[in-house]
Short mmCIF file of C-alpha atoms in Angstrom, two decimals:
data_model
loop_
_atom_site.label_atom_id
_atom_site.label_comp_id
_atom_site.label_asym_id
_atom_site.label_seq_id
_atom_site.Cartn_x
_atom_site.Cartn_y
_atom_site.Cartn_z
CA LEU A 1 154.45 -84.73 16.58
CA ASP A 2 155.11 -84.35 12.83
CA PRO A 3 155.14 -88.04 12.01
CA LEU A 4 151.90 -88.35 14.22
CA LEU A 5 150.42 -85.52 12.18
CA ASP A 6 151.33 -87.02 8.84
CA HIS A 7 149.77 -90.38 9.80
CA LEU A 8 146.50 -88.76 10.91
CA LYS A 9 146.47 -86.85 7.48
CA ARG A 10 147.05 -90.19 5.59
CA VAL A 11 144.35 -91.99 7.55
CA GLU A 12 141.92 -89.12 6.85
CA GLU A 13 142.64 -89.13 3.22
CA ASN A 14 142.26 -92.89 3.02
CA GLN A 15 139.06 -93.10 4.83
CA ASN A 16 137.45 -90.24 2.78
CA PRO A 17 134.64 -89.53 5.34
CA ILE A 18 131.31 -88.84 3.80
CA ASP A 19 128.28 -87.63 5.98
CA ASN A 20 124.64 -88.33 5.23
CA VAL A 21 121.89 -86.34 7.17
CA ALA A 22 118.77 -88.63 6.76
CA ASN A 23 115.76 -90.38 8.58
CA LEU A 24 116.98 -93.92 9.62
CA SER A 25 113.89 -95.44 8.50
CA ASN A 26 115.52 -95.15 5.06
CA LEU A 27 118.49 -97.20 6.12
CA ARG A 28 117.82 -101.02 5.76
CA VAL A 29 119.93 -103.12 8.07
CA GLU A 30 120.46 -106.82 7.27
CA PHE A 31 122.19 -109.48 9.38
CA HIS A 32 124.63 -111.77 7.38
CA SER A 33 126.92 -114.33 8.74
CA GLY A 34 127.79 -112.53 12.00
CA LYS A 35 128.12 -109.11 10.32
CA LEU A 36 125.77 -106.30 9.91
CA VAL A 37 125.21 -104.62 6.36
CA ALA A 38 123.14 -101.92 5.46
CA TYR A 39 122.09 -99.50 2.36
CA TRP A 40 120.04 -96.59 1.68
CA THR A 41 116.62 -96.66 0.26
CA ASN A 42 114.12 -94.57 -1.30
CA ALA A 43 110.57 -94.83 -2.75
CA ASN A 44 112.11 -96.64 -5.68
CA GLY A 45 114.06 -99.14 -3.54
CA ARG A 46 117.81 -99.44 -2.91
CA ALA A 47 119.42 -95.97 -3.33
CA SER A 48 123.16 -96.89 -2.31
CA ASN A 49 125.62 -99.55 -2.41
CA GLU A 50 125.93 -102.01 0.40
CA MET A 51 127.97 -100.73 3.52
CA PHE A 52 129.23 -102.68 6.53
CA LEU A 53 128.44 -101.25 10.01
CA SER A 54 131.19 -101.03 12.48
CA ALA A 55 130.61 -102.10 15.91
CA THR A 56 130.25 -98.53 17.27
CA ALA A 57 127.85 -97.60 14.53
CA ALA A 58 125.75 -100.63 15.02
CA SER A 59 125.54 -99.78 18.76
CA GLN A 60 124.63 -96.11 18.09
CA LEU A 61 122.12 -97.15 15.35
CA SER A 62 120.45 -99.58 17.59
CA GLN A 63 119.96 -97.05 20.34
CA GLU A 64 118.04 -94.83 17.90
CA VAL A 65 115.99 -97.55 16.24
CA LEU A 66 115.41 -100.41 18.64
CA PRO A 67 113.90 -100.64 22.06
CA THR A 68 116.22 -100.70 25.08
CA ARG A 69 118.53 -103.87 25.18
CA PHE A 70 116.75 -105.27 22.18
CA PHE A 71 119.86 -105.41 20.01
CA VAL A 72 121.67 -108.08 22.06
CA GLY A 73 118.74 -110.28 21.74
CA LEU A 74 118.65 -109.84 17.90
CA LYS A 75 122.33 -110.62 17.62
CA GLN A 76 121.84 -113.81 19.40
CA LEU A 77 118.83 -114.58 17.23
CA ALA A 78 120.95 -113.98 14.15
CA ASN A 79 123.67 -116.14 15.32
CA ILE A 80 121.47 -119.17 15.42
CA ASP A 81 121.14 -119.98 11.66
CA GLY A 82 119.89 -118.40 8.47
CA VAL A 83 116.17 -118.14 9.74
CA GLY A 84 117.29 -116.43 12.79
CA GLU A 85 119.16 -113.95 10.46
CA ASN A 86 116.01 -113.22 8.50
CA ILE A 87 113.80 -112.83 11.59
CA ALA A 88 116.40 -110.50 13.08
CA THR A 89 116.69 -108.40 10.00
CA ASP A 90 112.84 -108.14 9.61
CA ALA A 91 112.56 -107.17 13.27
CA TRP A 92 115.32 -104.44 12.85
CA ASN A 93 113.60 -102.94 9.75
CA LYS A 94 110.04 -103.25 11.26
CA PHE A 95 111.16 -100.70 13.96
CA ALA A 96 113.08 -98.60 11.64
CA SER A 97 109.78 -98.23 9.43
CA LEU A 98 108.09 -96.68 12.54
CA LEU A 99 110.62 -93.76 12.58
CA THR A 100 108.31 -91.60 10.27
CA PRO A 101 109.58 -88.01 9.68
CA ASP A 102 106.87 -86.63 12.24
CA ARG A 103 108.36 -88.95 15.00
CA ALA A 104 111.96 -88.81 14.77
CA ALA A 105 114.56 -86.13 13.76
CA PRO A 106 117.06 -87.04 10.83
CA ASN A 107 120.59 -88.30 12.01
CA LEU A 108 124.06 -87.76 10.93
CA VAL A 109 125.40 -91.12 9.64
CA ARG A 110 129.24 -90.88 8.77
CA THR A 111 130.70 -93.37 6.37
CA VAL A 112 134.43 -94.13 5.58
CA ASN A 113 136.63 -96.44 3.67
CA MET A 114 138.00 -99.23 5.52
CA LYS A 115 140.15 -102.28 4.62
CA LEU A 116 138.41 -105.69 5.56
CA ASN A 117 140.00 -108.86 4.74
CA GLY A 118 142.34 -107.14 2.27
CA GLN A 119 139.79 -105.34 0.38
CA VAL A 120 138.51 -101.67 0.98
CA HIS A 121 134.90 -101.38 1.72
CA ARG A 122 132.39 -98.57 2.61
CA VAL A 123 131.69 -98.76 6.20
CA ILE A 124 129.12 -96.83 8.39
CA ARG A 125 131.52 -95.84 11.03
CA SER A 126 129.20 -93.67 13.47
CA CYS A 127 125.72 -92.28 13.90
CA HIS A 128 124.98 -88.86 15.62
CA SER A 129 122.32 -86.22 16.02
CA LYS A 130 121.84 -83.88 13.28
CA THR A 131 123.63 -81.08 15.35
CA TYR A 132 126.90 -83.18 15.70
CA ALA A 133 129.90 -81.50 14.45
CA PRO A 134 132.51 -83.85 13.27
CA TYR A 135 135.95 -82.89 14.38
CA SER A 136 138.90 -85.11 13.51
CA ASN A 137 142.11 -86.04 15.22
CA ARG A 138 144.03 -84.30 12.64
CA GLN A 139 141.98 -81.13 12.93
CA PHE A 140 142.47 -81.19 16.80
CA LEU A 141 146.20 -81.74 16.40
CA ASP A 142 146.37 -78.98 13.76
CA ASP A 143 144.43 -76.60 16.11
CA LEU A 144 146.68 -77.53 19.02
CA LEU A 145 149.80 -76.84 17.29
CA ALA A 146 148.59 -73.56 15.77
CA TYR A 147 146.87 -72.21 18.93
CA ALA A 148 148.76 -73.86 21.81
CA PRO A 149 152.26 -73.72 20.46
CA GLU A 150 153.62 -74.40 24.10
CA LEU A 151 152.38 -78.06 23.42
CA SER A 152 155.10 -78.70 20.85
CA GLN A 153 157.84 -77.94 23.56
CA LEU A 154 156.61 -80.87 25.51
CA HIS A 155 157.32 -84.40 24.99
CA LEU A 156 155.03 -86.94 23.41
CA VAL A 157 155.49 -90.01 25.34
CA ASN A 158 152.47 -92.14 24.75
CA VAL A 159 150.08 -92.40 21.69
CA LEU A 160 146.83 -94.51 21.93
CA LEU A 161 144.86 -94.58 18.47
CA THR A 162 141.79 -96.68 18.20
CA ASP A 163 138.77 -96.44 16.05
CA SER A 164 136.95 -95.11 19.12
CA THR A 165 139.34 -92.70 20.52
CA MET A 166 142.81 -90.79 20.38
CA ARG A 167 144.61 -90.40 23.62
CA LEU A 168 147.98 -88.55 23.54
CA ARG A 169 150.20 -88.01 26.67
CA PHE A 170 152.91 -85.03 26.86
CA VAL A 171 155.28 -84.68 29.82
CA VAL A 172 157.40 -81.78 30.85
CA LEU A 173 161.19 -82.80 30.82
CA ASP A 174 164.24 -80.81 30.82
CA GLN A 175 167.69 -81.69 29.19
CA THR A 176 168.78 -83.80 32.22
CA ASP A 177 165.53 -85.73 32.17
CA ASN A 178 165.93 -86.39 28.62
CA LEU A 179 169.47 -88.08 29.29
CA TYR A 180 167.90 -90.31 32.06
CA LEU A 181 164.93 -91.24 29.62
CA LEU A 182 167.34 -92.17 26.93
CA THR A 183 169.63 -94.06 29.00
CA GLY A 184 166.78 -95.66 31.35
CA GLN A 185 168.49 -94.56 34.68
CA ASP A 186 166.48 -94.46 37.82
CA PRO A 187 166.37 -90.95 38.78
CA LEU A 188 163.70 -90.18 36.03
CA LEU A 189 162.18 -93.70 36.10
CA MET A 190 161.22 -93.52 39.51
CA ARG A 191 160.22 -89.88 39.68
CA PRO A 192 156.70 -88.74 38.53
CA THR A 193 156.38 -85.83 36.15
CA GLN A 194 153.73 -83.49 35.17
CA MET A 195 151.74 -84.64 32.33
CA ILE A 196 148.95 -83.35 29.82
CA GLU A 197 146.56 -85.56 28.24
CA VAL A 198 144.92 -84.92 24.74
CA TRP A 199 141.51 -86.68 24.17
CA ASN A 200 139.34 -86.89 21.03
CA SER A 201 136.85 -89.34 19.75
CA GLU A 202 135.94 -88.96 16.10
CA VAL A 203 132.87 -91.37 16.66
CA GLY A 204 131.37 -89.30 19.44
CA LEU A 205 132.17 -91.44 22.50
CA ARG A 206 134.16 -88.67 24.25
CA ARG A 207 134.36 -84.98 24.31
CA VAL A 208 137.41 -83.15 22.85
CA GLY A 209 139.53 -82.38 25.82
CA LEU A 210 142.60 -81.57 27.53
CA ARG A 211 143.60 -82.32 31.21
CA ALA A 212 146.38 -82.49 33.52
CA GLY A 213 147.96 -85.12 35.62
CA LEU A 214 151.18 -87.21 36.36
CA TRP A 215 153.01 -89.87 34.55
CA ARG A 216 155.62 -92.41 35.75
CA PRO A 217 157.98 -93.57 33.05
CA ILE A 218 158.83 -96.81 34.80
CA CYS A 219 155.45 -98.34 34.06
CA THR A 220 153.59 -95.74 32.02
CA ASN A 221 151.30 -95.16 35.06
CA SER A 222 149.30 -92.06 35.09
CA VAL A 223 146.92 -90.26 37.45
CA CYS A 224 144.81 -87.34 36.24
CA HIS A 225 143.85 -84.45 38.40
CA TRP A 226 141.13 -85.28 40.86
CA SER A 227 138.91 -82.12 39.84
CA ASP A 228 137.20 -81.96 36.49
CA LYS A 229 137.03 -78.22 36.97
CA THR A 230 140.80 -78.18 35.86
CA GLU A 231 139.95 -79.68 32.58
CA TYR A 232 139.24 -78.01 29.24
CA ASN A 233 136.39 -79.91 27.30
CA TRP A 234 134.27 -79.12 24.39
CA ILE A 235 131.29 -81.14 22.84
CA HIS A 236 131.11 -82.06 19.16
CA ARG A 237 128.20 -79.69 18.38
CA GLY A 238 127.48 -76.54 16.41
CA LYS A 239 128.65 -74.76 13.50
CA ASN A 240 131.37 -72.84 15.47
CA GLY A 241 132.64 -75.86 17.38
CA SER A 242 136.10 -75.63 15.86
CA LEU A 243 136.41 -71.93 16.49
CA LYS A 244 135.48 -72.63 20.30
CA ILE A 245 138.24 -75.13 20.64
CA GLN A 246 140.90 -72.83 19.01
CA SER A 247 139.86 -69.98 21.45
CA GLY A 248 139.81 -72.41 24.38
CA VAL A 249 143.23 -73.94 23.94
CA GLN A 250 144.96 -70.45 24.00
CA GLY A 251 146.79 -70.23 27.17
CA ALA A 252 145.49 -73.84 28.31
CA ILE A 253 148.94 -75.24 28.43
CA PRO A 254 150.42 -73.09 31.22
CA GLN A 255 147.20 -73.66 33.41
CA LEU A 256 147.28 -77.34 32.75
CA ILE A 257 150.98 -77.50 33.83
CA GLN A 258 150.08 -75.69 37.22
CA SER A 259 147.29 -78.31 37.76
CA ALA A 260 149.61 -81.05 36.91
CA ASN A 261 152.06 -79.62 39.67
CA GLU A 262 149.33 -80.12 42.03
CA VAL A 263 149.02 -83.87 41.21
CA VAL A 264 152.65 -84.46 41.44
CA THR A 265 152.94 -82.64 44.70
CA ALA A 266 150.02 -84.77 46.19
CA TYR A 267 151.57 -88.02 44.87
CA GLU A 268 154.90 -87.11 46.50
CA ALA A 269 153.13 -86.47 49.72
CA ALA A 270 151.31 -89.52 49.51
CA LYS A 271 154.62 -91.57 49.82
CA PHE A 272 154.68 -90.53 53.59
CA VAL A 273 150.93 -91.34 54.39
CA GLU A 274 150.86 -94.77 56.16
CA ILE A 275 147.60 -96.56 55.44
CA GLY A 276 148.35 -100.03 57.02
CA PRO A 277 148.17 -103.18 54.80
CA VAL A 278 147.73 -101.95 51.20
CA SER A 279 145.59 -104.93 50.35
CA GLU A 280 143.11 -104.23 53.03
CA TRP A 281 142.96 -100.55 51.96
CA LEU A 282 142.27 -101.81 48.39
CA ASP A 283 139.58 -104.13 49.61
CA LYS A 284 137.89 -101.40 51.67
CA LYS A 285 138.10 -98.67 49.02
CA LEU A 286 137.39 -100.63 45.87
CA GLU A 287 134.48 -102.75 47.25
CA LYS A 288 132.50 -99.56 47.71
CA VAL A 289 132.55 -98.75 43.95
CA GLU A 290 129.79 -100.81 42.35
CA TRP A 291 131.29 -100.88 38.82
CA VAL A 292 134.72 -102.29 40.10
CA GLY A 293 134.58 -106.05 40.17
CA ALA A 294 136.30 -108.56 42.37
CA GLU A 295 138.61 -109.58 39.21
CA PHE A 296 139.97 -106.05 39.12
CA ILE A 297 140.53 -105.82 42.90
CA ALA A 298 142.48 -109.15 42.76
CA ARG A 299 144.60 -107.83 39.99
CA ALA A 300 145.22 -104.52 41.85
CA LYS A 301 146.27 -106.45 45.04
CA LYS A 302 148.69 -108.50 42.88
CA ALA A 303 150.13 -105.31 41.56
CA ILE A 304 151.21 -104.31 45.17
CA THR A 305 154.41 -106.59 44.71
CA ASP A 306 155.32 -105.20 41.25
CA PRO A 307 158.86 -103.81 41.22
CA SER A 308 157.38 -100.50 39.63
CA THR A 309 154.95 -100.02 42.76
CA THR A 310 156.21 -97.73 45.45
CA PRO A 311 157.35 -100.06 48.32
CA GLY A 312 155.76 -99.72 51.78
CA GLU A 313 152.51 -99.63 53.33
CA THR A 314 151.68 -95.93 51.96
CA LEU A 315 148.89 -94.11 50.00
CA ALA A 316 151.23 -93.93 47.07
CA SER A 317 151.50 -97.71 47.02
CA GLY A 318 147.89 -98.15 46.89
CA ILE A 319 147.55 -95.51 44.15
CA ASP A 320 150.36 -97.30 42.15
CA ALA A 321 148.47 -100.67 42.41
CA ILE A 322 145.21 -99.39 41.00
CA THR A 323 146.82 -97.51 38.06
CA LEU A 324 149.03 -100.35 37.19
CA ALA A 325 146.27 -102.88 37.15
CA SER A 326 144.10 -100.50 35.10
CA GLN A 327 146.63 -100.76 32.28
CA SER A 328 145.31 -103.88 31.00
CA CYS A 329 141.73 -102.63 30.77
CA GLU A 330 139.99 -101.11 27.73
CA VAL A 331 140.82 -97.41 27.50
CA PHE A 332 137.50 -95.88 28.72
CA VAL A 333 137.61 -98.29 31.69
CA GLN A 334 141.26 -97.45 32.19
CA ASP A 335 140.35 -93.85 32.33
CA ASP A 336 137.61 -94.30 34.84
CA LEU A 337 139.92 -96.35 37.07
CA GLU A 338 142.84 -93.72 36.80
CA ARG A 339 140.13 -91.27 37.72
CA LEU A 340 139.08 -93.20 40.73
CA ALA A 341 142.85 -93.47 41.69
CA SER A 342 143.15 -89.76 41.55
CA VAL A 343 140.07 -89.21 43.81
CA LEU A 344 141.34 -91.59 46.34
CA LEU A 345 144.64 -89.89 46.24
CA HIS A 346 143.18 -86.46 47.10
CA GLU A 347 140.55 -87.95 49.67
CA GLY A 348 143.63 -89.83 51.37
CA LEU A 349 145.66 -86.70 51.70
CA GLU A 350 142.67 -84.82 53.21
#
């Protein structure tokens, strides 16, 4: 945890985040060579240096300024040639000019330093409502260590840091487990263990949260708890947001471990629930879910034969296949699929 905390502190210092609360009609956006740049304006013209837009910020800004799905067309237009870029730029800023103070509330626009092509530039990282309360990954980890000290007794086994999210996975291991983990011996690798996940999104794409589940070291598969009532979540909003989180995490870890035990118990029971051919079970269950495509179903069916998947035609085998196939997906899609696997685990046992 200490090296991670040091890393997060260095990132925050290097980024030097600055928040501007202003009407988006004063932010001029321009399309240039496949990139979006912007600068603040006032009655006298340009009022800031030019800034790049991150993909997240561009998407968030377009939702505030442009008609629904209009941004996709503007990007295609800008990619045609220089004339297309000019038309796309004029169209964006025409809609922005309609955001008069009496028609739209100010937005919070966060800018940071980022290194692009070897040089540091100012970048608009995200756009939020005026009531949004920025809460950094470093702040969250600081609060967890201060107000949920039990977390430091667990083992951090997986770290995912992207510009859009932070996901940390902690597991409960005893001294014997540690030995197995270090030597790679099967007793631990094949046995699921209680897991606690920590989530945050500095760009507002996900709530701050803690939740319980299980983790399998052999393949880093995980399954969260099927009930969101066992989770602890907080919205990035309000002046006292940090205080609410500090209060909320107190005593959360023991409760989460108890919920994680439920998932582990359910998974162990699923090893003895016969479901017939797992491939047919996957077809039957996943084809009902509108957002799960045929490509993923094929990948999940292929995962049935992976050495890490529980052998046999059991419910646990089907759950393993889904969670293993999900690991090649983008983090939020992976999260949705792991949640789906958890619901299917619970339903299957019922």
